[in-house]
mmCIF file of C-alpha atoms in Angstrom:
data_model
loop_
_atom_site.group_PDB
_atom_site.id
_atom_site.type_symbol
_atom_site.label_atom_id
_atom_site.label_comp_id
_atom_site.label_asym_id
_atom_site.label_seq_id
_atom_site.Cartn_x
_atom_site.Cartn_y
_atom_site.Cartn_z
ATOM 1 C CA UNK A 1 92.305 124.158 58.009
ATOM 2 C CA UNK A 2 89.851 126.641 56.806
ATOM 3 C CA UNK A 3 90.988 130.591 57.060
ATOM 4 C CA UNK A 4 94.365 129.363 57.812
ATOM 5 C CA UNK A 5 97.265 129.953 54.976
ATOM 6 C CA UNK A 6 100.510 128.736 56.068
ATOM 7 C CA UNK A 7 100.875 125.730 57.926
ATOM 8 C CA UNK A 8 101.694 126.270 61.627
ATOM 9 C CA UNK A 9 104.424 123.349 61.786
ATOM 10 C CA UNK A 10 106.180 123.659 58.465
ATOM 11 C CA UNK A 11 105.621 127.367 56.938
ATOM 12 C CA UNK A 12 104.296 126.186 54.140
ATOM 13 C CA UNK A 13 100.945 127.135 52.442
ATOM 14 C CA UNK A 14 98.610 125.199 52.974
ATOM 15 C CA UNK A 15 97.058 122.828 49.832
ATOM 16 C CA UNK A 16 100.387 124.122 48.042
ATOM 17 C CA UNK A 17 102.156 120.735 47.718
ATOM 18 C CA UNK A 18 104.880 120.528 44.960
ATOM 19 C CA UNK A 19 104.138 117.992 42.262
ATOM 20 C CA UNK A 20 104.299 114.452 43.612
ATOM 21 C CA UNK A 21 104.607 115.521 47.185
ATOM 22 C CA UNK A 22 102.209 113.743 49.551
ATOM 23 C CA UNK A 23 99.685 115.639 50.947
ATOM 24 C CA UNK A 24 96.849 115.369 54.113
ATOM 25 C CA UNK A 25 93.979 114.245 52.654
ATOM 26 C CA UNK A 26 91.840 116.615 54.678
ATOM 27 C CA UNK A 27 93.306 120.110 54.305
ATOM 28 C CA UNK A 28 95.939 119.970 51.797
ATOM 29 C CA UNK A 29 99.096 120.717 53.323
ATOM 30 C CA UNK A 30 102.360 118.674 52.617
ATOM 31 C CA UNK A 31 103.020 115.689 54.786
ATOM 32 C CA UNK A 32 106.375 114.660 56.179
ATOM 33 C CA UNK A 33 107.669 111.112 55.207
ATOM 34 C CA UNK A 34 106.407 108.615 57.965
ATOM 35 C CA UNK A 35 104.422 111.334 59.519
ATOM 36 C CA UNK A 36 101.242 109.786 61.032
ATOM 37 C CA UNK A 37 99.332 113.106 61.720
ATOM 38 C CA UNK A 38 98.904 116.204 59.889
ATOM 39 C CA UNK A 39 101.285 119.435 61.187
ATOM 40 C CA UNK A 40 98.174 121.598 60.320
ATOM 41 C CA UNK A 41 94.851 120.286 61.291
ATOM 42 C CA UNK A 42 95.638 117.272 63.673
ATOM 43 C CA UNK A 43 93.784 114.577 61.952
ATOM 44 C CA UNK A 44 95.155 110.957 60.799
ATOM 45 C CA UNK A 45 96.795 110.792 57.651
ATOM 46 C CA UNK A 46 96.142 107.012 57.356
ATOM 47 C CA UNK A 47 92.225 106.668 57.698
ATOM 48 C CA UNK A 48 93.102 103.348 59.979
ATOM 49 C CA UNK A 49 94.391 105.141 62.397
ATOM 50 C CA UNK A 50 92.965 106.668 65.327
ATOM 51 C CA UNK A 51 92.400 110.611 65.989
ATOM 52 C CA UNK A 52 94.207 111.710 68.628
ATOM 53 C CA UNK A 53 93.926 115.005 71.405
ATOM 54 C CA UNK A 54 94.304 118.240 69.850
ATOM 55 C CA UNK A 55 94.702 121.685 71.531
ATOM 56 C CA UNK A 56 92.157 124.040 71.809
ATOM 57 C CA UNK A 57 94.063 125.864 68.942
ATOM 58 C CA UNK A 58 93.380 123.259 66.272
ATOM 59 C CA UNK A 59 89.029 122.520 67.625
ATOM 60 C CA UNK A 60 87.155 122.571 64.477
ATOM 61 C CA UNK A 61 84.688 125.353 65.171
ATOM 62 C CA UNK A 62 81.336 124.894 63.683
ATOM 63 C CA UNK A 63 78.333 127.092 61.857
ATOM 64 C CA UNK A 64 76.398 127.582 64.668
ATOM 65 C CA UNK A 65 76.399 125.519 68.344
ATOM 66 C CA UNK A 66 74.671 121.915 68.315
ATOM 67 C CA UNK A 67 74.777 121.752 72.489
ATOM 68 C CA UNK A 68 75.141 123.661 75.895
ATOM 69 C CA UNK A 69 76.458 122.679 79.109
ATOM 70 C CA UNK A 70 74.145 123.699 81.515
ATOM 71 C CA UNK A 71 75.612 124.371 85.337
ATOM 72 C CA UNK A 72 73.410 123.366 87.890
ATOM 73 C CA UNK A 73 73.497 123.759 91.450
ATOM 74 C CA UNK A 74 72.587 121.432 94.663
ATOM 75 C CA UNK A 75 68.949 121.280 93.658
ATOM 76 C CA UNK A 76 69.661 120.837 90.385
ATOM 77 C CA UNK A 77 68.604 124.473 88.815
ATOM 78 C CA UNK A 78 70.274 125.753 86.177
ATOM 79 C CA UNK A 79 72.969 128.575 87.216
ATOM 80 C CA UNK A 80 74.582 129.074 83.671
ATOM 81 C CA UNK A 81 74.543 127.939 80.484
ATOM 82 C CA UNK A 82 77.713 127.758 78.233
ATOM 83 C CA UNK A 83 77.394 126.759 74.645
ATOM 84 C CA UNK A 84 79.771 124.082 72.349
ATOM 85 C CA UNK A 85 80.579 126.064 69.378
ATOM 86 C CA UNK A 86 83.879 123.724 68.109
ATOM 87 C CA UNK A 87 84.363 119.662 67.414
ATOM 88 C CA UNK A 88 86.214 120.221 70.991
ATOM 89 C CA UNK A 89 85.445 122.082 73.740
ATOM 90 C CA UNK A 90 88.202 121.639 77.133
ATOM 91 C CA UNK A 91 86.492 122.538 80.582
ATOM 92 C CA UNK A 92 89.198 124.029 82.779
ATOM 93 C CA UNK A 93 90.228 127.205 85.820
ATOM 94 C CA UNK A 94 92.802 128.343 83.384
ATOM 95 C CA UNK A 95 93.135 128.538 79.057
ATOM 96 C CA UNK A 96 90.284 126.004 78.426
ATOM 97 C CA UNK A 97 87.490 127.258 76.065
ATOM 98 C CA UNK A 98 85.038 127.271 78.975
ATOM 99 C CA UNK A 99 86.757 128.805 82.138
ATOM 100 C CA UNK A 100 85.509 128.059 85.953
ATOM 101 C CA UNK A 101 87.595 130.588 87.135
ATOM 102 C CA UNK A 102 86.366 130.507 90.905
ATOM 103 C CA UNK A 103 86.717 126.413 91.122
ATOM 104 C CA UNK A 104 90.090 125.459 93.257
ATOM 105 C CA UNK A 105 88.862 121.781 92.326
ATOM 106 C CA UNK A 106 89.781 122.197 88.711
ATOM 107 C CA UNK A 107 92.695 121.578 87.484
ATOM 108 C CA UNK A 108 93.572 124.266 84.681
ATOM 109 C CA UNK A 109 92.718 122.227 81.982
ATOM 110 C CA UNK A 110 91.006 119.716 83.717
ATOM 111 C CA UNK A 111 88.461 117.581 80.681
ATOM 112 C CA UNK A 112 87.168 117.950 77.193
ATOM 113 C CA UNK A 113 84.180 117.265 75.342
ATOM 114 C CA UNK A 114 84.156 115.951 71.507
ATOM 115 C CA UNK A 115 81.664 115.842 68.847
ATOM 116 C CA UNK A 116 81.969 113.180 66.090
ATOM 117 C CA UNK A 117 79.634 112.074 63.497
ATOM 118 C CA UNK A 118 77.231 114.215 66.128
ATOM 119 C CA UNK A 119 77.870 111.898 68.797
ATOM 120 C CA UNK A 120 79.380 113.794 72.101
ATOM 121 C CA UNK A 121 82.458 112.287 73.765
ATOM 122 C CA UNK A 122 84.246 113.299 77.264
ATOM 123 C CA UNK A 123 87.977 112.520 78.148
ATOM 124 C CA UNK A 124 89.855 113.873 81.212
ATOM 125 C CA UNK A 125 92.877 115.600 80.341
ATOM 126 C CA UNK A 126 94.937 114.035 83.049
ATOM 127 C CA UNK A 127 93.243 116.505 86.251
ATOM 128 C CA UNK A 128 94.200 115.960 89.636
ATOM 129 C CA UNK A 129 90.459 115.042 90.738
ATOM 130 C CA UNK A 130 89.267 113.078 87.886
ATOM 131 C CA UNK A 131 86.334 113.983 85.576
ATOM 132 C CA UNK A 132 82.854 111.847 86.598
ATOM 133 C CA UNK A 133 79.835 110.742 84.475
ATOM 134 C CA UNK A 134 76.361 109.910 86.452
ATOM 135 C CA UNK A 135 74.557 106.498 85.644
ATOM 136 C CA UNK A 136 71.245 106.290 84.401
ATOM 137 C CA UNK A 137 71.348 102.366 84.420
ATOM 138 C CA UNK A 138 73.071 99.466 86.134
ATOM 139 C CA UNK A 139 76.551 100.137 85.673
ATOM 140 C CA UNK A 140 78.555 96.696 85.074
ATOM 141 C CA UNK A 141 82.074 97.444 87.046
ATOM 142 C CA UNK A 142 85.651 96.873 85.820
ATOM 143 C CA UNK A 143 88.333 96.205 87.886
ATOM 144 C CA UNK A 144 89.897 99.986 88.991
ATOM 145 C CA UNK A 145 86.451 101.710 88.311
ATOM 146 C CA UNK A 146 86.257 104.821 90.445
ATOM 147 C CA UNK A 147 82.666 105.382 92.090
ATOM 148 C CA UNK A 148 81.389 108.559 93.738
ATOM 149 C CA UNK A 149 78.705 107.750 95.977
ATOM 150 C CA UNK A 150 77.597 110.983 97.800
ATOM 151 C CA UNK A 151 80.703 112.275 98.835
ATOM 152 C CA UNK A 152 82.541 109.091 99.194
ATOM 153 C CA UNK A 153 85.084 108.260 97.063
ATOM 154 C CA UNK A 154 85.246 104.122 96.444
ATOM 155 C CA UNK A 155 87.707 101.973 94.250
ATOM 156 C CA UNK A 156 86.292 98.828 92.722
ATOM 157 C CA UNK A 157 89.284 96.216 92.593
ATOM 158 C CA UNK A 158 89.191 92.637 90.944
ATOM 159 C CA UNK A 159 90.965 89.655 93.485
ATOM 160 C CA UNK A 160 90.321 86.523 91.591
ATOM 161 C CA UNK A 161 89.406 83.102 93.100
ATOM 162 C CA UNK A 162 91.702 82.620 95.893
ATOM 163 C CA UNK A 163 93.773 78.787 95.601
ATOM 164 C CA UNK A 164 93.811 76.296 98.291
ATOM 165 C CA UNK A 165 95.422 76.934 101.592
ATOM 166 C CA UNK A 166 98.369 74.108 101.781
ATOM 167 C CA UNK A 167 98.229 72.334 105.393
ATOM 168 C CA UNK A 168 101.042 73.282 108.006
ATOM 169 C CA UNK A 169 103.451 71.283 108.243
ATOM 170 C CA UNK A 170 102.469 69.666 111.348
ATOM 171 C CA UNK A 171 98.995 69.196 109.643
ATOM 172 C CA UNK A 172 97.079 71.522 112.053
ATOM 173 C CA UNK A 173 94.105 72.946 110.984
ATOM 174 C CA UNK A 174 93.853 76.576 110.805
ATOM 175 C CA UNK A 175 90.809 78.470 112.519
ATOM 176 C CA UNK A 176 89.090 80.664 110.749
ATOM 177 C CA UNK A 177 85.383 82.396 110.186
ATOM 178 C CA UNK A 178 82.960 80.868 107.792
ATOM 179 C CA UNK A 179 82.017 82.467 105.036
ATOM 180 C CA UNK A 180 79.562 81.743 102.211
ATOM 181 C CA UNK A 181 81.629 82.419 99.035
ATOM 182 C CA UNK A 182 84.995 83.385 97.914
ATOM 183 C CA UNK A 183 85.461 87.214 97.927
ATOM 184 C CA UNK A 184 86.688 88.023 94.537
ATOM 185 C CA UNK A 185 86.671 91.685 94.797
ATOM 186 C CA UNK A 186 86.625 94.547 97.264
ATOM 187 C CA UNK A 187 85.634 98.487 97.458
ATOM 188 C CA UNK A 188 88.219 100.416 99.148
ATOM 189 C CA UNK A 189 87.094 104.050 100.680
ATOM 190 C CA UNK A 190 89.647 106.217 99.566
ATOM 191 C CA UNK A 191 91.142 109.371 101.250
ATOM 192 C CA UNK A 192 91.858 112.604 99.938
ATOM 193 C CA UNK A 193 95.715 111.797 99.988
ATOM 194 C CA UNK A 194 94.536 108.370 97.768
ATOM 195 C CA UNK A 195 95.202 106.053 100.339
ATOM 196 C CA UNK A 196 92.969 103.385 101.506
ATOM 197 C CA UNK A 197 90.311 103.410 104.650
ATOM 198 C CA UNK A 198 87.718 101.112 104.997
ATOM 199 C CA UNK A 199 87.127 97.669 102.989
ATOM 200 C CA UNK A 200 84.230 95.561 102.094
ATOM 201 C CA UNK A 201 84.523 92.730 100.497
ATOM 202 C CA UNK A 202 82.837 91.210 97.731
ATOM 203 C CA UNK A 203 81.196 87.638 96.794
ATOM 204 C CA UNK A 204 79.280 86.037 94.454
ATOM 205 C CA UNK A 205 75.525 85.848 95.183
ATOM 206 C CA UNK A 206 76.217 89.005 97.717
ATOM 207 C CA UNK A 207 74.758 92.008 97.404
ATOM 208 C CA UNK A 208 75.512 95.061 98.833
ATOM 209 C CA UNK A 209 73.386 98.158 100.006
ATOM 210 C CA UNK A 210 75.301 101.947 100.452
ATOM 211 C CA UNK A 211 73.784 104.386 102.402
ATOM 212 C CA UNK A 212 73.655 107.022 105.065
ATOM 213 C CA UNK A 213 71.230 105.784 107.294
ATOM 214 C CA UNK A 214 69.872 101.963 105.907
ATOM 215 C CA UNK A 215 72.306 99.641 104.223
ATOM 216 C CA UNK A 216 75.186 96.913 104.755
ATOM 217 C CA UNK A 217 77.710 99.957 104.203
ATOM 218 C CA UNK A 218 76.390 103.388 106.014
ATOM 219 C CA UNK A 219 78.085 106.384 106.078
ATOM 220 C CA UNK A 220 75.936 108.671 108.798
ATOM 221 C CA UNK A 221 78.361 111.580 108.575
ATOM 222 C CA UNK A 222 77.720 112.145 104.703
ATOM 223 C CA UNK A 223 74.950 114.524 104.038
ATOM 224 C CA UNK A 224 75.345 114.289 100.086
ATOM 225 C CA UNK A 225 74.464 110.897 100.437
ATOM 226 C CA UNK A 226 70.830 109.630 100.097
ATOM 227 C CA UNK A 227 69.744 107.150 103.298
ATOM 228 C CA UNK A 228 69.449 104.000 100.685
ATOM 229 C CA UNK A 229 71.843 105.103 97.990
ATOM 230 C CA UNK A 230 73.198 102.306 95.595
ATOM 231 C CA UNK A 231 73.647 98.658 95.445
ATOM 232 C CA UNK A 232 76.769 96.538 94.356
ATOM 233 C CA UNK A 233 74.613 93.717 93.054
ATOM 234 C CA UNK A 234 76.121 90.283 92.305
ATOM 235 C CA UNK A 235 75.745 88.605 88.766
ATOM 236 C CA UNK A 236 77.681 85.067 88.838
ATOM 237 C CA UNK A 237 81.461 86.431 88.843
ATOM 238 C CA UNK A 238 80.260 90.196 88.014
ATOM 239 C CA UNK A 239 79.439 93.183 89.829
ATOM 240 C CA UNK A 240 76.625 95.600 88.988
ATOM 241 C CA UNK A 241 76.314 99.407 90.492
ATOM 242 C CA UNK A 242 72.802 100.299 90.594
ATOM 243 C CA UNK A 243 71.436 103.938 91.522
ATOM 244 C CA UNK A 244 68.895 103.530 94.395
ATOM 245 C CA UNK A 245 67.076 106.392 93.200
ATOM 246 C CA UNK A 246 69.264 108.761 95.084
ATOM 247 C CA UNK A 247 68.959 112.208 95.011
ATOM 248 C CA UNK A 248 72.846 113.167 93.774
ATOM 249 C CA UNK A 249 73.281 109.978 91.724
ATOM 250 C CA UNK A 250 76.406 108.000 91.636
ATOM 251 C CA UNK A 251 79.628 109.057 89.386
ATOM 252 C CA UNK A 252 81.982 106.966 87.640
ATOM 253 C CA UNK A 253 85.226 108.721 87.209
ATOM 254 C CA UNK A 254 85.965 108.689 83.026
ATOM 255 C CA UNK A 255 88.520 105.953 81.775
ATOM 256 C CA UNK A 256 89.963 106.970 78.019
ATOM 257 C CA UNK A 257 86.652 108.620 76.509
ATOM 258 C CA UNK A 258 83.142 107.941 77.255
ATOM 259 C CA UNK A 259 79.729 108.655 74.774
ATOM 260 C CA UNK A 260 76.945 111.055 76.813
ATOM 261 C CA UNK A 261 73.980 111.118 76.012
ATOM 262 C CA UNK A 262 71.388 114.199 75.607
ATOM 263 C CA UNK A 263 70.967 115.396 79.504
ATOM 264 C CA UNK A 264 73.744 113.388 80.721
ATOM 265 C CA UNK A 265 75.664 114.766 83.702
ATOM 266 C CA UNK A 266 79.162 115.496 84.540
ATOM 267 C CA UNK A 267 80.926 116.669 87.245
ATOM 268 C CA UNK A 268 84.114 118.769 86.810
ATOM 269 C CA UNK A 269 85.972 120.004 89.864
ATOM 270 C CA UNK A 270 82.956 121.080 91.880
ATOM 271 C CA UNK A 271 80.423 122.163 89.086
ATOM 272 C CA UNK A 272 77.899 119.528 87.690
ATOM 273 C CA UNK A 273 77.621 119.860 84.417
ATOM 274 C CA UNK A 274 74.446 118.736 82.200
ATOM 275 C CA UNK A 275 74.438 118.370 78.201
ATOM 276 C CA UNK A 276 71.509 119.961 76.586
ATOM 277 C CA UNK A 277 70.599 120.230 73.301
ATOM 278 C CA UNK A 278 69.719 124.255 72.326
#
């Protein structure tokens, strides 16, 4: 790591390897037998293997910043702007590289953004309320996607084809309310304590409209939501989010890492975040 002498694991100087002793092939410094990661800089000694998280203490900072996070407010104005100066940048209320100080909804280090081969990554660092990413374009869902739809909170689950009912014993016929389809997967409304509320179930060839005022799911109490927000649209056994054109857009909370693109937005805790370039 450039500037820095002695390794911060070992003691050692860094680059100073005795003769025949392995060494990273990025900075220099001596590698452990069966080590998989460098003590020093963080990276993968085998090129096969993956990079992993590093602290803030080990971001690769860089000449000059490539991108700003601008914060916006509810009409989407810019409030702040906060530049990326390193290859990783955490967003957090406490110790992150850029601080929200003020935001209760953060957790202290709540998400970071990455820059490789000058491609910009984000990953939630395990936060209480999840880090989200805004759709520009029909969203194909996986079962346990997380969607934020105005204010509302929804969990996408998977059910499968359901078998065929066995006959009673007796061989009476069970009542029951006819339906067009097979639902093979549901939304659940979720609380603030994560538990469940309302259901609606989905089928193939069954679309569904979310709103506040016009829809097949309405939620007339939520003013973040638009009156025709977003549509769960059915493609054979899949199911598509699509933005309605909706004035605060619909999140999907970040799985392992997701790519942004230039004037993507975020939302961290309570601060929408958008990537600019400088």
């Amino acid at each position: 790591m450039a500037g820095l002498p002695f390794c911060p694991t070992c003691g050692k100087p860094i680059g100073s390897a005795a003769p025949g002793e392995a060494t990273c092939p990025h900075c220099g410094t001596p590698r452990a037998a069966g080590a998989t990661y460098c003590p020093a800089c963080g990276r993968p000694l085998d090129p096969s293997t993956p990079a992993r998280h590093r602290t803030a203490a080990f971001s690769q900072p860089r000449q000059a910043p490539v991108a700003q996070l601008a914060v916006l407010d509810e009409n989407a104005q810019v409030l702040t702007r906060h530049a990326i100066t390193s290859d990783e940048t955490t967003l957090g209320r406490i110790g992150a590289d850029i601080e929200f100080s003020d935001d209760h909804y953060l957790s202290p280090l709540h998400a970071q953004i990455s820059i490789r081969e000058d491609r910009f990554y984000v990953r939630d660092l395990g936060s209480r309320n999840g880090t989200w990413y805004f759709v520009t374009e029909p969203h194909r869902l996986s079962d346990g996607d997380t969607l934020l739809i105005g204010s509302q909170i929804l969990r996408f689950k998977r059910l499968g084809y359901p078998g065929p009912h066995p006959p009673e014993s007796d061989a009476t016929r069970r009542m029951g309310s006819l339906v067009p389809s097979a639902d093979i997967a549901k939304l659940t409304q979720m609380r603030s304590d994560g538990s469940g509320r309302d259901v609606v179930h989905l089928s193939p060839g069954r679309h569904i409209t979310i709103g506040r005022e016009r829809g097949d799911w309405t939620f007339p109490y939520d003013p973040s939501m638009s009156g025709a927000h977003a549509e769960i649209r059915s493609e054979d056994a899949d199911f598509v989010v699509v933005d309605l054109g909706s004035r605060n857009g619909v999140g999907i909370a970040v799985r392992g890492e997701v790519m942004l693109l230039m004037n993507a937005r975020i939302l961290v805790g309570d601060k929408m975040l958008r990537l600019e370039t400088l």
